PDB file as gemmi writes it, atoms N, CA and C in Angstrom:
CRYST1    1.000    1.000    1.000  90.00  90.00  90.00 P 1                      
ATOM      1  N   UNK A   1     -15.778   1.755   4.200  1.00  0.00           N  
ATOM      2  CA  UNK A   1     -16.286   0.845   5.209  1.00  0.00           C  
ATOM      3  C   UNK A   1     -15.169   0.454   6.166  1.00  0.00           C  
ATOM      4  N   UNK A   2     -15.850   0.421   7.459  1.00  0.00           N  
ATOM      5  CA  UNK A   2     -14.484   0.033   8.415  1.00  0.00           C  
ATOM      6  C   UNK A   2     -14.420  -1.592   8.451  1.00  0.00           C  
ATOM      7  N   UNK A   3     -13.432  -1.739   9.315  1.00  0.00           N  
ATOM      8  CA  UNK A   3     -12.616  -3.376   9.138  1.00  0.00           C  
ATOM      9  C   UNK A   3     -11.883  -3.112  10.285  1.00  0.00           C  
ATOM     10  N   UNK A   4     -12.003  -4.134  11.301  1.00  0.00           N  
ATOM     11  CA  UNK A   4     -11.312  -4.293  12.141  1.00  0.00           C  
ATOM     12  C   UNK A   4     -10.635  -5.603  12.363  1.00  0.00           C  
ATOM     13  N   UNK A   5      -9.667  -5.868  13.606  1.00  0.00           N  
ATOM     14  CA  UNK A   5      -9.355  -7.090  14.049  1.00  0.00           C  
ATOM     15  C   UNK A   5      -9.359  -7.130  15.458  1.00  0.00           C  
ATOM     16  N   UNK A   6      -9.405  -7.721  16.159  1.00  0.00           N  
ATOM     17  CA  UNK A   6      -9.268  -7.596  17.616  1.00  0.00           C  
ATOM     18  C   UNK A   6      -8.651  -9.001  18.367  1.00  0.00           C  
ATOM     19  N   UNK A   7      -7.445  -8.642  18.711  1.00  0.00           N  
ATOM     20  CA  UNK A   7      -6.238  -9.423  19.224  1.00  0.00           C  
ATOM     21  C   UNK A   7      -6.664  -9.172  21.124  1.00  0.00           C  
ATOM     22  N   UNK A   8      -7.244 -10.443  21.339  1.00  0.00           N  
ATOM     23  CA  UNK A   8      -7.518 -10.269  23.009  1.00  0.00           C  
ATOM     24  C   UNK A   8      -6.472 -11.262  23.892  1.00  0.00           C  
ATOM     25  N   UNK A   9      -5.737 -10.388  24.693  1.00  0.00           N  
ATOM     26  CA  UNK A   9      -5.367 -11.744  25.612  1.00  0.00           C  
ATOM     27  C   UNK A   9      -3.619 -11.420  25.486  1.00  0.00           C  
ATOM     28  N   UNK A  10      -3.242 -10.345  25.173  1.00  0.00           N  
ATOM     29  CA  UNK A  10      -2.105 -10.473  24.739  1.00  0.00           C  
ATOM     30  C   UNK A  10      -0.802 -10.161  25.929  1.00  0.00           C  
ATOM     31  N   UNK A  11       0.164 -11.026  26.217  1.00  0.00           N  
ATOM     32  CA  UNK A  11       0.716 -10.751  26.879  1.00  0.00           C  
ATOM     33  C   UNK A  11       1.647 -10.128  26.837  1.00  0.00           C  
ATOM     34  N   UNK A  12       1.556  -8.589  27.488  1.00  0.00           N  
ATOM     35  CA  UNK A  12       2.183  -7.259  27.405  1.00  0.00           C  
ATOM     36  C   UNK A  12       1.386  -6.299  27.946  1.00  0.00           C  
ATOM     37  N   UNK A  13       1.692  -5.265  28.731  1.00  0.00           N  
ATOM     38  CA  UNK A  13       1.378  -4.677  29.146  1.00  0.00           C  
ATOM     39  C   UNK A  13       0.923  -3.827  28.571  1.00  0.00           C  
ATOM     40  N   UNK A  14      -0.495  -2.613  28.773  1.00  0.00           N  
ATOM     41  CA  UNK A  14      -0.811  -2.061  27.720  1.00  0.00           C  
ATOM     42  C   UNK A  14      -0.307  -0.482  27.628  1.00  0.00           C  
ATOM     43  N   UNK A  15       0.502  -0.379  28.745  1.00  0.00           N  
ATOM     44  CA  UNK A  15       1.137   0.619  28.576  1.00  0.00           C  
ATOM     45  C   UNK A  15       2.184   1.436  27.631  1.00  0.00           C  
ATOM     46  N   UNK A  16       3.089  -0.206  27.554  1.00  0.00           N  
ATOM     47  CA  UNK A  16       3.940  -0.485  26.475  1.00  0.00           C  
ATOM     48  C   UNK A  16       3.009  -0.880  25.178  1.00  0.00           C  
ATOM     49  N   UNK A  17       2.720  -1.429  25.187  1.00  0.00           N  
ATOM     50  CA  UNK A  17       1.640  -1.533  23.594  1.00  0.00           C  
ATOM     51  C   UNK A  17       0.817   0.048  23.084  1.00  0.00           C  
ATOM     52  N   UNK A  18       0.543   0.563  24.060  1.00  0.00           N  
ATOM     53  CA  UNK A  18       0.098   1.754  23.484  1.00  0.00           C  
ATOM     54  C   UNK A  18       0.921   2.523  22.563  1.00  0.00           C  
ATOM     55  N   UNK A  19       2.538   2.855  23.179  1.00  0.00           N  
ATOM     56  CA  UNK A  19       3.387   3.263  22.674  1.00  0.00           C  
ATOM     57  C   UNK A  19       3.424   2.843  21.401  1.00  0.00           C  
ATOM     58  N   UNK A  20       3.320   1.700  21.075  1.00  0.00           N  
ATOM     59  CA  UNK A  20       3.614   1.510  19.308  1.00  0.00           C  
ATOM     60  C   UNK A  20       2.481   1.987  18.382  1.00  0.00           C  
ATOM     61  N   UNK A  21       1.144   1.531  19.819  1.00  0.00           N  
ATOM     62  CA  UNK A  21      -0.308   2.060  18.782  1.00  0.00           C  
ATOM     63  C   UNK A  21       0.007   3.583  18.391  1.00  0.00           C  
ATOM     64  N   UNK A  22       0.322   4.523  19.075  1.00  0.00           N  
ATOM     65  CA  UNK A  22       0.249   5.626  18.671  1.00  0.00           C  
ATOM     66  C   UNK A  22       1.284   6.375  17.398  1.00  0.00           C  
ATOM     67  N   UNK A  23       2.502   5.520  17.415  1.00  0.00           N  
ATOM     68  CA  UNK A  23       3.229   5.357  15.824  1.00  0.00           C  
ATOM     69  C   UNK A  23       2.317   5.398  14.501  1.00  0.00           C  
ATOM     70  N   UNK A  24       1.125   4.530  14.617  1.00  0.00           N  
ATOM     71  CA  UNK A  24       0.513   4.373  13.336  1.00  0.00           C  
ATOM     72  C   UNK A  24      -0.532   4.348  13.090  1.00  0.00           C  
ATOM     73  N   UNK A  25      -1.174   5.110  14.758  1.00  0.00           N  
ATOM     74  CA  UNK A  25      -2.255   5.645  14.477  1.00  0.00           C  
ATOM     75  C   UNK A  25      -2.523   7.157  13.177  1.00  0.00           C  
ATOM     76  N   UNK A  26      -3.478   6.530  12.270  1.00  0.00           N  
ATOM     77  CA  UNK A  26      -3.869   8.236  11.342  1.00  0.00           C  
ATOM     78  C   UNK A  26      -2.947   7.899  10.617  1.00  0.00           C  
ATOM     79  N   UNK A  27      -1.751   6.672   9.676  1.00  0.00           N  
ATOM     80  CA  UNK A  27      -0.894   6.621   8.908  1.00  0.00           C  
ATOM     81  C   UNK A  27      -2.304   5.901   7.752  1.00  0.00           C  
ATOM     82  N   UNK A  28      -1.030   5.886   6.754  1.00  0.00           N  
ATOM     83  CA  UNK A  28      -1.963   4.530   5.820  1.00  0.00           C  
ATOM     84  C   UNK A  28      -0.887   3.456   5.866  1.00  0.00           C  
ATOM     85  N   UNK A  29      -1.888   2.526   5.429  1.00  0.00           N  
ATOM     86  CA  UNK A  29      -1.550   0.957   6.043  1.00  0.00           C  
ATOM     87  C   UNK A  29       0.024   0.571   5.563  1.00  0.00           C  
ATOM     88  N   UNK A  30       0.178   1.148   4.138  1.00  0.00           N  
ATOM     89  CA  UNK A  30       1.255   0.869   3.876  1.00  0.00           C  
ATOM     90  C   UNK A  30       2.789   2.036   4.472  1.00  0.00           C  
ATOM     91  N   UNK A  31       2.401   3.190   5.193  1.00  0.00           N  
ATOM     92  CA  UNK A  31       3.129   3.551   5.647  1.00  0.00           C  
ATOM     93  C   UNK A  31       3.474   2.572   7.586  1.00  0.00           C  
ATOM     94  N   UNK A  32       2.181   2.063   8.081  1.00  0.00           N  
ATOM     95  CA  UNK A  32       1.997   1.645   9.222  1.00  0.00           C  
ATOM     96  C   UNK A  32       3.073   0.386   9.109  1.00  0.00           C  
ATOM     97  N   UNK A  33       2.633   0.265   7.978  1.00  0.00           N  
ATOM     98  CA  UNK A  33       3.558  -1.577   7.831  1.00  0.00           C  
ATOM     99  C   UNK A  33       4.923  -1.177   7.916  1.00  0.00           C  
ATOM    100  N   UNK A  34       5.119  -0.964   7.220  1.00  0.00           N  
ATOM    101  CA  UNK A  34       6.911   0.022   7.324  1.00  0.00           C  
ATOM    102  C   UNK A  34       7.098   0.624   8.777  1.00  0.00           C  
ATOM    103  N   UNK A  35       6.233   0.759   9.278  1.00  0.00           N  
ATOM    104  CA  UNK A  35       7.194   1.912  10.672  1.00  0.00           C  
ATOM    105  C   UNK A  35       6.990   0.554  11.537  1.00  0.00           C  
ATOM    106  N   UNK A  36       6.068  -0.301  11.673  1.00  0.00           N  
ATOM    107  CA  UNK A  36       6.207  -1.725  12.450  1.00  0.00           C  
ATOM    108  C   UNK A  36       7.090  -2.527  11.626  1.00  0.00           C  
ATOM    109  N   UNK A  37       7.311  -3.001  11.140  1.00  0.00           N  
ATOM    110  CA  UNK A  37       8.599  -3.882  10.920  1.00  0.00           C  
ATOM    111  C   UNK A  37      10.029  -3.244  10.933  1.00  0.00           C  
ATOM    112  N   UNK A  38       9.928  -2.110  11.364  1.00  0.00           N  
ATOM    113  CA  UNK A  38      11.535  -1.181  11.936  1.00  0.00           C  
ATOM    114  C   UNK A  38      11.704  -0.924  13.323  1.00  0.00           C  
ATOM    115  N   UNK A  39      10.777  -1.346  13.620  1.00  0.00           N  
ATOM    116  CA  UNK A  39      10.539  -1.106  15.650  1.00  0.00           C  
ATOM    117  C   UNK A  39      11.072  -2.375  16.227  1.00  0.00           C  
ATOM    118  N   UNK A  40      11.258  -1.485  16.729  1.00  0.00           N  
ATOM    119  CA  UNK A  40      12.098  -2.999  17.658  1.00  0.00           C  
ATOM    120  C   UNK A  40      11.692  -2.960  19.019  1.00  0.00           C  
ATOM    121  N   UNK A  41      10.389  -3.263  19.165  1.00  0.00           N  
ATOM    122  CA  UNK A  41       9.829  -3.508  20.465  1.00  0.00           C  
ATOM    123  C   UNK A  41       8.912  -4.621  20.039  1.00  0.00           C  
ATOM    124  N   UNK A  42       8.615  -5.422  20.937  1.00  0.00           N  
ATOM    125  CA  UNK A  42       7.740  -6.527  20.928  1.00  0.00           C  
ATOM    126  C   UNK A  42       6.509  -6.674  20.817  1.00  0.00           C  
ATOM    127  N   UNK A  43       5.669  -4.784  21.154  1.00  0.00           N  
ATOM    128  CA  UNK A  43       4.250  -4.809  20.783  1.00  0.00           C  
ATOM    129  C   UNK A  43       4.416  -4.696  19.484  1.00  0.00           C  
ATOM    130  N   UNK A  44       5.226  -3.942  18.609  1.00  0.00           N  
ATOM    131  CA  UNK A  44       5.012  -3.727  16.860  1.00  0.00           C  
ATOM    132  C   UNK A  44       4.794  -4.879  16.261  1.00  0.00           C  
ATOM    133  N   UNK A  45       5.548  -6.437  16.793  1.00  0.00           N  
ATOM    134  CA  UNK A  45       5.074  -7.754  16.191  1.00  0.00           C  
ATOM    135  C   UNK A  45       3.657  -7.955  16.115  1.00  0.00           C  
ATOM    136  N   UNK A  46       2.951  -7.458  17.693  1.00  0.00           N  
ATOM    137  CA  UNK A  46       1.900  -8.164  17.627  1.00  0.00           C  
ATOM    138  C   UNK A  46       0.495  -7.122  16.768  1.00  0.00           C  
ATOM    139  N   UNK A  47       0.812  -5.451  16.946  1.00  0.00           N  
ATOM    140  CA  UNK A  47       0.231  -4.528  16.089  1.00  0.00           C  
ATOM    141  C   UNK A  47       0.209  -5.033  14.826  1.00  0.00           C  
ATOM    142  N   UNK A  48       1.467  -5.443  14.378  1.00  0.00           N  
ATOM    143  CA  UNK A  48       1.568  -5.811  12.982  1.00  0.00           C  
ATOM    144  C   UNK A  48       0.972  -7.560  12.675  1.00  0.00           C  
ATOM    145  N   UNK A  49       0.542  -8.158  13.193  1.00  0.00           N  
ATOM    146  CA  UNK A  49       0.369  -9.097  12.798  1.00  0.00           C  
ATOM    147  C   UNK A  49      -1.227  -8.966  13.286  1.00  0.00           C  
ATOM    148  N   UNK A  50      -2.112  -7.958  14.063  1.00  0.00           N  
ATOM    149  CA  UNK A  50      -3.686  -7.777  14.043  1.00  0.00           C  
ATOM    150  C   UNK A  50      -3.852  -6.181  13.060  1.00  0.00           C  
ATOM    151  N   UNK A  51      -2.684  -5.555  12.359  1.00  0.00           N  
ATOM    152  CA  UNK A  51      -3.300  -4.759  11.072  1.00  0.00           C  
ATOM    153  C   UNK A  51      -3.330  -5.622   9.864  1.00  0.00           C  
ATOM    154  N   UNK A  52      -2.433  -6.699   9.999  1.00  0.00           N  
ATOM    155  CA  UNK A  52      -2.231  -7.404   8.947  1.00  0.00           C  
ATOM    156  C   UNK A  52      -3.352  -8.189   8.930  1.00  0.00           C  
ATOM    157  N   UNK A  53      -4.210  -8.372   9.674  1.00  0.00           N  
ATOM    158  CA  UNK A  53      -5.646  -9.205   9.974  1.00  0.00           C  
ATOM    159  C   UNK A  53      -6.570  -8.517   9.422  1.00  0.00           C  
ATOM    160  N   UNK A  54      -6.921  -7.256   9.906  1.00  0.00           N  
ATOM    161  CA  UNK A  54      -7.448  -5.812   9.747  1.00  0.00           C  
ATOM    162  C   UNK A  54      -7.399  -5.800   8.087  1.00  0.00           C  
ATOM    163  N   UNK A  55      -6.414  -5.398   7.482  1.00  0.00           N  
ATOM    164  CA  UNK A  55      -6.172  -5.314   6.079  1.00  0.00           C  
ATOM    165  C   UNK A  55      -7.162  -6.800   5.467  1.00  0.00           C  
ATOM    166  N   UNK A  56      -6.914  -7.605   5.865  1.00  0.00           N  
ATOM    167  CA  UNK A  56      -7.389  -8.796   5.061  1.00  0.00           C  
ATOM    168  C   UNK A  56      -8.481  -9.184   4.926  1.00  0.00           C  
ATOM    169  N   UNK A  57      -9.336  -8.500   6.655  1.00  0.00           N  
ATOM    170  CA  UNK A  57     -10.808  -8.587   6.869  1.00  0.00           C  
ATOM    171  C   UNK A  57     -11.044  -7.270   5.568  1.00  0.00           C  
ATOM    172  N   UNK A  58     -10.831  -6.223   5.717  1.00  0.00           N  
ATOM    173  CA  UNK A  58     -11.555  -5.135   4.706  1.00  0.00           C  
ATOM    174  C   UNK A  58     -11.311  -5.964   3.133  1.00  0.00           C  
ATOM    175  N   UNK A  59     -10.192  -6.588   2.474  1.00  0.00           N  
ATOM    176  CA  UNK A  59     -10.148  -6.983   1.794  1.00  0.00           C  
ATOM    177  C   UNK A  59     -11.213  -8.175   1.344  1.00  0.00           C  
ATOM    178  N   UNK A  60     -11.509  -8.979   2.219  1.00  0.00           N  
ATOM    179  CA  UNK A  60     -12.231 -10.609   1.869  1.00  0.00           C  
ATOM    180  C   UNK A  60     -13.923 -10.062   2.453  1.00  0.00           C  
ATOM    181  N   UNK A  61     -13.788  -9.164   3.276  1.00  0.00           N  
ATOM    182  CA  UNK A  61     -15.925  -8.812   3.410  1.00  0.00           C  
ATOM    183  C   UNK A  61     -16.147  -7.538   2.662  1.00  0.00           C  
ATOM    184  N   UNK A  62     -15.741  -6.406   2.583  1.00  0.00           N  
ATOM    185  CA  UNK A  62     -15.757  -5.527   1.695  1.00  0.00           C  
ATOM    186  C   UNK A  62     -15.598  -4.808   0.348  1.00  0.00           C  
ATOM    187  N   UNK A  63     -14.454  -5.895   0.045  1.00  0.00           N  
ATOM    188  CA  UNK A  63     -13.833  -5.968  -1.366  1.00  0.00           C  
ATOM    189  C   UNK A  63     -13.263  -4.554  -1.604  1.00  0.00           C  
ATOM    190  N   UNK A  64     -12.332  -3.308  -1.074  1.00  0.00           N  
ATOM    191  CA  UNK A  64     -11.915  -2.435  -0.895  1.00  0.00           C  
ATOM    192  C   UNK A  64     -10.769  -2.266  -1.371  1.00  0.00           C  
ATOM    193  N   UNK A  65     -10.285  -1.232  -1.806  1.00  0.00           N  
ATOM    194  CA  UNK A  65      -8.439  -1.431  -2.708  1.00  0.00           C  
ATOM    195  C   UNK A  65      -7.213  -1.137  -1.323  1.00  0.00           C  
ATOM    196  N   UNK A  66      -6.674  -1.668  -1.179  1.00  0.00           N  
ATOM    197  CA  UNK A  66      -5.827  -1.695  -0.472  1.00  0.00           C  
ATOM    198  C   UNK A  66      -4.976  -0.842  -0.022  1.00  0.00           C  
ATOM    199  N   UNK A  67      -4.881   0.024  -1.251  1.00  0.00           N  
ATOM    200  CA  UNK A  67      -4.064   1.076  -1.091  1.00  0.00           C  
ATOM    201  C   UNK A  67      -4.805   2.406  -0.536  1.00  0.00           C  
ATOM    202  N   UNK A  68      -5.953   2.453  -0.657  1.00  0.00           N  
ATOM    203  CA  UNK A  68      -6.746   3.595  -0.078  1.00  0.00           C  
ATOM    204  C   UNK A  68      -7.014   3.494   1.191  1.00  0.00           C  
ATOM    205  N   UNK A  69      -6.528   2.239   2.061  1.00  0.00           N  
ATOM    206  CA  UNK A  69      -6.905   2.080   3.850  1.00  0.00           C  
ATOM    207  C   UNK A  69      -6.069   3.016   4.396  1.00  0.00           C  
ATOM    208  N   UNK A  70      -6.853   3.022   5.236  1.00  0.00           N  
ATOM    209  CA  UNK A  70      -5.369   3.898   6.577  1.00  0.00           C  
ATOM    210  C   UNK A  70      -5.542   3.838   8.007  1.00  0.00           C  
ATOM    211  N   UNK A  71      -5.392   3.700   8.898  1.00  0.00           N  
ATOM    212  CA  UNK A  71      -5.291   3.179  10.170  1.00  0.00           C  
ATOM    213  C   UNK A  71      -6.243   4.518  11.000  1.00  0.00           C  
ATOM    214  N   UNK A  72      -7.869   3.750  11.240  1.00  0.00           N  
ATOM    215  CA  UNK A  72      -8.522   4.812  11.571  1.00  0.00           C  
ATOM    216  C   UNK A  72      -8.480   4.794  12.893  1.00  0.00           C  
ATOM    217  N   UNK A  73      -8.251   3.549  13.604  1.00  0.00           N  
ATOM    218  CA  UNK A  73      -8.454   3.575  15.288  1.00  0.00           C  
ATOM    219  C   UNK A  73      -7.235   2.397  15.518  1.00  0.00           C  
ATOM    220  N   UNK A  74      -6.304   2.781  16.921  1.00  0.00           N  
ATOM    221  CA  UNK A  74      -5.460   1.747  17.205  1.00  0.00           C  
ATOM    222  C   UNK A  74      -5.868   1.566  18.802  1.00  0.00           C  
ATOM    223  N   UNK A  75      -6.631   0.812  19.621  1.00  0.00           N  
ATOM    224  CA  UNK A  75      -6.501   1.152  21.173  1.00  0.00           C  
ATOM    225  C   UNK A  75      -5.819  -0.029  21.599  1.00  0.00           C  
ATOM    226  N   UNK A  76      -5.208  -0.006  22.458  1.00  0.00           N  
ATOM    227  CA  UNK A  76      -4.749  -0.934  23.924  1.00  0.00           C  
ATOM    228  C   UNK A  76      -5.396  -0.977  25.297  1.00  0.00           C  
ATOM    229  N   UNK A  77      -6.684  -1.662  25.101  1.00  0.00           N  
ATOM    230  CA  UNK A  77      -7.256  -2.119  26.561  1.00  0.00           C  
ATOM    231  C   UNK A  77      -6.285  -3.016  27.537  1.00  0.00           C  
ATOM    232  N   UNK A  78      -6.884  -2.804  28.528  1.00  0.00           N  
ATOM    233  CA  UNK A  78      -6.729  -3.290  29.708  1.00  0.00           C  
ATOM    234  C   UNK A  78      -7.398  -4.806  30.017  1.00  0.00           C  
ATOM    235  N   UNK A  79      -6.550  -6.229  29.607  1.00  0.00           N  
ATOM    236  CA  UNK A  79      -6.916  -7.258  30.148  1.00  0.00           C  
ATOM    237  C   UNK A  79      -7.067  -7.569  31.576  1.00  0.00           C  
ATOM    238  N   UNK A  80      -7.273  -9.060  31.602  1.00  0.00           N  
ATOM    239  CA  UNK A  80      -7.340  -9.273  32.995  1.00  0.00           C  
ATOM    240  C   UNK A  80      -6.045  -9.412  33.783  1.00  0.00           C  
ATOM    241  N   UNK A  81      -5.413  -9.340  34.744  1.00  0.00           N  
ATOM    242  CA  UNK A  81      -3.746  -9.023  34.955  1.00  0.00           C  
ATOM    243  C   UNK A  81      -3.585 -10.460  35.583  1.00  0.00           C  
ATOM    244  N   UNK A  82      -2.199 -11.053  35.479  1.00  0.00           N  
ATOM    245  CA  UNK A  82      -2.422 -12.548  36.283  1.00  0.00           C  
ATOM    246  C   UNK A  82      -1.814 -11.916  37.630  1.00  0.00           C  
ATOM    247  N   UNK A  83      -2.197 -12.821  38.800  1.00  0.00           N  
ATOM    248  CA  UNK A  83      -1.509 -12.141  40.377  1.00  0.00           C  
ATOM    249  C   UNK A  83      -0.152 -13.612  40.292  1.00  0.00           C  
ATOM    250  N   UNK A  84       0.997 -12.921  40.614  1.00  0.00           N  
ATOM    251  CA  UNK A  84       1.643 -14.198  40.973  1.00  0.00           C  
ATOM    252  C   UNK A  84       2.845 -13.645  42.342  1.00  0.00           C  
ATOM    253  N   UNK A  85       3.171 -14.374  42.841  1.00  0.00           N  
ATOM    254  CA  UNK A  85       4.071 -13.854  44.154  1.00  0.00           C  
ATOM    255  C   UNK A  85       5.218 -14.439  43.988  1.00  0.00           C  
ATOM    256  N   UNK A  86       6.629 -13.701  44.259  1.00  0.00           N  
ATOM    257  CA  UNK A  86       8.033 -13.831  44.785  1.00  0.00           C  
ATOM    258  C   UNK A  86       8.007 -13.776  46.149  1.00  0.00           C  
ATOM    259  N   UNK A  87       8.779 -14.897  46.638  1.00  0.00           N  
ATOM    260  CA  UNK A  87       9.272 -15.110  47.933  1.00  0.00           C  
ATOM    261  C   UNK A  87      10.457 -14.630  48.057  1.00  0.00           C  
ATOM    262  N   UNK A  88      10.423 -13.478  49.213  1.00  0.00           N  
ATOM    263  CA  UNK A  88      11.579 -12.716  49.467  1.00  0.00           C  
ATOM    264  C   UNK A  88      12.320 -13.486  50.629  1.00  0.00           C  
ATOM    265  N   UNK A  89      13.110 -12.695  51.680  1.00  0.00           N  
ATOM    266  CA  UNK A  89      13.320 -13.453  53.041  1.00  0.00           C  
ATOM    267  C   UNK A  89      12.541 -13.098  53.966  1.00  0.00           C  
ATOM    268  N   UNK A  90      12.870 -13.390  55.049  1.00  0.00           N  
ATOM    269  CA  UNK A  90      12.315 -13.931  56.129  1.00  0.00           C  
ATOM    270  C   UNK A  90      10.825 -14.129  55.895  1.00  0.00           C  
ATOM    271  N   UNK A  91      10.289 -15.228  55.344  1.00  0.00           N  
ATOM    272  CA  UNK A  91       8.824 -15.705  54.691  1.00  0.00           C  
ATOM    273  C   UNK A  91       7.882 -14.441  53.936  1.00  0.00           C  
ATOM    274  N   UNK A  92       8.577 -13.613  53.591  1.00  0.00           N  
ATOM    275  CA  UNK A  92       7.838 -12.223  52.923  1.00  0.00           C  
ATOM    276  C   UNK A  92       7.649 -12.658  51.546  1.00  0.00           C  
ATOM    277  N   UNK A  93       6.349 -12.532  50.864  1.00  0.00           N  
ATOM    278  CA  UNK A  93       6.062 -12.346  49.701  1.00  0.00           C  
ATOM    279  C   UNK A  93       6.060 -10.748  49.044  1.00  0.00           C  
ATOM    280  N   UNK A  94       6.481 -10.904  47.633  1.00  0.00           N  
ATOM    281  CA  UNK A  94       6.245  -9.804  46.606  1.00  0.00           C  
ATOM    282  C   UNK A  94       5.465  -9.784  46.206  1.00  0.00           C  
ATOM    283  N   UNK A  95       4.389  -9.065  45.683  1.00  0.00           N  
ATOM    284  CA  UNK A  95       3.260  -9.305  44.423  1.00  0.00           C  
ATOM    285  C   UNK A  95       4.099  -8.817  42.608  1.00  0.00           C  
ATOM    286  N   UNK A  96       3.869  -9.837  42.000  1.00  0.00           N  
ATOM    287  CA  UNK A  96       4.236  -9.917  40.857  1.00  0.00           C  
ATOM    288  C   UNK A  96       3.116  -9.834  39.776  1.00  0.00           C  
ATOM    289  N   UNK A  97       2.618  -8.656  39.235  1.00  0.00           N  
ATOM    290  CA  UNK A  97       1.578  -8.523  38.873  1.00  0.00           C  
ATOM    291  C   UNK A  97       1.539  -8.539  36.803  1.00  0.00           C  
ATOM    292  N   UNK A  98       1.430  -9.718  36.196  1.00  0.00           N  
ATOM    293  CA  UNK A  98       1.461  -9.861  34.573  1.00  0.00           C  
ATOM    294  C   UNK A  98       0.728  -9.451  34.189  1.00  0.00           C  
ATOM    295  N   UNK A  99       0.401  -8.405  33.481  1.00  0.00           N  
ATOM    296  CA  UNK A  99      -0.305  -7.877  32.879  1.00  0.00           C  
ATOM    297  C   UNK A  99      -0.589  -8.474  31.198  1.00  0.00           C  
ATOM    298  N   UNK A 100      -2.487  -7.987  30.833  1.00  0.00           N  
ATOM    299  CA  UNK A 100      -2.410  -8.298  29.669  1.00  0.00           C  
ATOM    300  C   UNK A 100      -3.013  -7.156  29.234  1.00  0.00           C  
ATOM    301  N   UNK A 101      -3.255  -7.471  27.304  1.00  0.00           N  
ATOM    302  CA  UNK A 101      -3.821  -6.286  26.583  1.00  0.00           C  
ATOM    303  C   UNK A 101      -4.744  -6.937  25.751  1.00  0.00           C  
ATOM    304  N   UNK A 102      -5.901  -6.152  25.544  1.00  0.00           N  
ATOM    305  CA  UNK A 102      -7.041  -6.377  24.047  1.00  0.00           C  
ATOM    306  C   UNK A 102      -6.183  -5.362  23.374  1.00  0.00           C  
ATOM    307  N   UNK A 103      -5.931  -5.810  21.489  1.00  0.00           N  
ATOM    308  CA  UNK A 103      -6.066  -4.942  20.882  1.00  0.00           C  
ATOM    309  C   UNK A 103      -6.761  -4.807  20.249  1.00  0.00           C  
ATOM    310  N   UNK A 104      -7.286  -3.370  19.672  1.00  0.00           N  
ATOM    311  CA  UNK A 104      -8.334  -3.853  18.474  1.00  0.00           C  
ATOM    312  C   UNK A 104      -7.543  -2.676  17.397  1.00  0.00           C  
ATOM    313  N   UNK A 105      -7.763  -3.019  16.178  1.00  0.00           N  
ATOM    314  CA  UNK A 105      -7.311  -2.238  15.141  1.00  0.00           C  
ATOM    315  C   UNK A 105      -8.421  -1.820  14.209  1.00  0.00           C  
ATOM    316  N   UNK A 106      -8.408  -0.683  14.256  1.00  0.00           N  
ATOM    317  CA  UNK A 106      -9.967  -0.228  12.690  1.00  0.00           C  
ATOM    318  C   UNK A 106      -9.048   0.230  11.203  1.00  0.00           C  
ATOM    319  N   UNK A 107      -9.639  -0.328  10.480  1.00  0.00           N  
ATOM    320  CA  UNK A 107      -8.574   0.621   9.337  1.00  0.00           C  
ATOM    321  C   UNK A 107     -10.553   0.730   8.698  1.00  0.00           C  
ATOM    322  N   UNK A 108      -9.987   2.002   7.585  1.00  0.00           N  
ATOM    323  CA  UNK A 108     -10.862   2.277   6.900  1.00  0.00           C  
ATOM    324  C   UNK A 108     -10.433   3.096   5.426  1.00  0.00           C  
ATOM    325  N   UNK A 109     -11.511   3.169   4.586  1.00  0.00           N  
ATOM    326  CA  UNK A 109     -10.757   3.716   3.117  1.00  0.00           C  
ATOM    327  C   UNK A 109     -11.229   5.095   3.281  1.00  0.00           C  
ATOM    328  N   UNK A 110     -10.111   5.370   2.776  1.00  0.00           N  
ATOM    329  CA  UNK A 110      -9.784   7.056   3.118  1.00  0.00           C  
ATOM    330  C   UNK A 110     -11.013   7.705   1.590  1.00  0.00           C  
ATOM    331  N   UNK A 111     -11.067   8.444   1.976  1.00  0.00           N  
ATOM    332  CA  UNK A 111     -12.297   8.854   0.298  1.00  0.00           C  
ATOM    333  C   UNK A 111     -11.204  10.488  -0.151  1.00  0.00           C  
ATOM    334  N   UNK A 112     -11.122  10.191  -1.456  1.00  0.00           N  
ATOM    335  CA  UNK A 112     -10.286  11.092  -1.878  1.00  0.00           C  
ATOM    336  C   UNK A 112     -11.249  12.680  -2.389  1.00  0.00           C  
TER     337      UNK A 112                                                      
END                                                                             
């Protein structure tokens, strides 16, 4: 049975967040956990803290062994972006464009 989590709103771009999704996409959970807490980029915190959601939902509605999950879907949508402007010289504005991300995470039990 699948189990997801879905982390909306996150500030980071999902360009850069993809990059980590695709590390641990198709791993199992306990290899995923290990390659995010060795990354040293700022989306692996937040991957790792909505698989770690993911894991807990399959655990508490499904009742599933833990060790048989494995990371069936990782995506990085496209939030809403904030607009903000830098004032350059002579009265010229920049557009400064913040981007956000939905994540959603699926894990599911692998069948042997």
């Amino acid at each position: 049975m699948e189990a997801l989590a879905r982390t909306r709103f996150v500030r980071i771009s999902p360009q850069k967040l993809r990059l980590v999704c695709n590390l641990v996409a198709g791993k199992t959970v306990e290899q995923a956990l290990s390659i995010l807490q060795f990354t040293p980029k700022k989306g692996a915190k937040v991957v790792l803290k909505a698989l770690m959601a993911a894991v807990a939902n399959a655990r508490d509605q499904q009742n599933v062994d833990e060790d048989r999950l494995f990371v069936k879907r990782v995506t990085a949508d496209t939030g809403p972006t904030w607009k903000r402007s830098l004032q350059r010289a002579h009265m010229h504005a920049t557009p400064i464009l913040k981007r956000t991300s939905h994540l959603t995470v699926v894990v599911d039990e692998r069948v042997a």
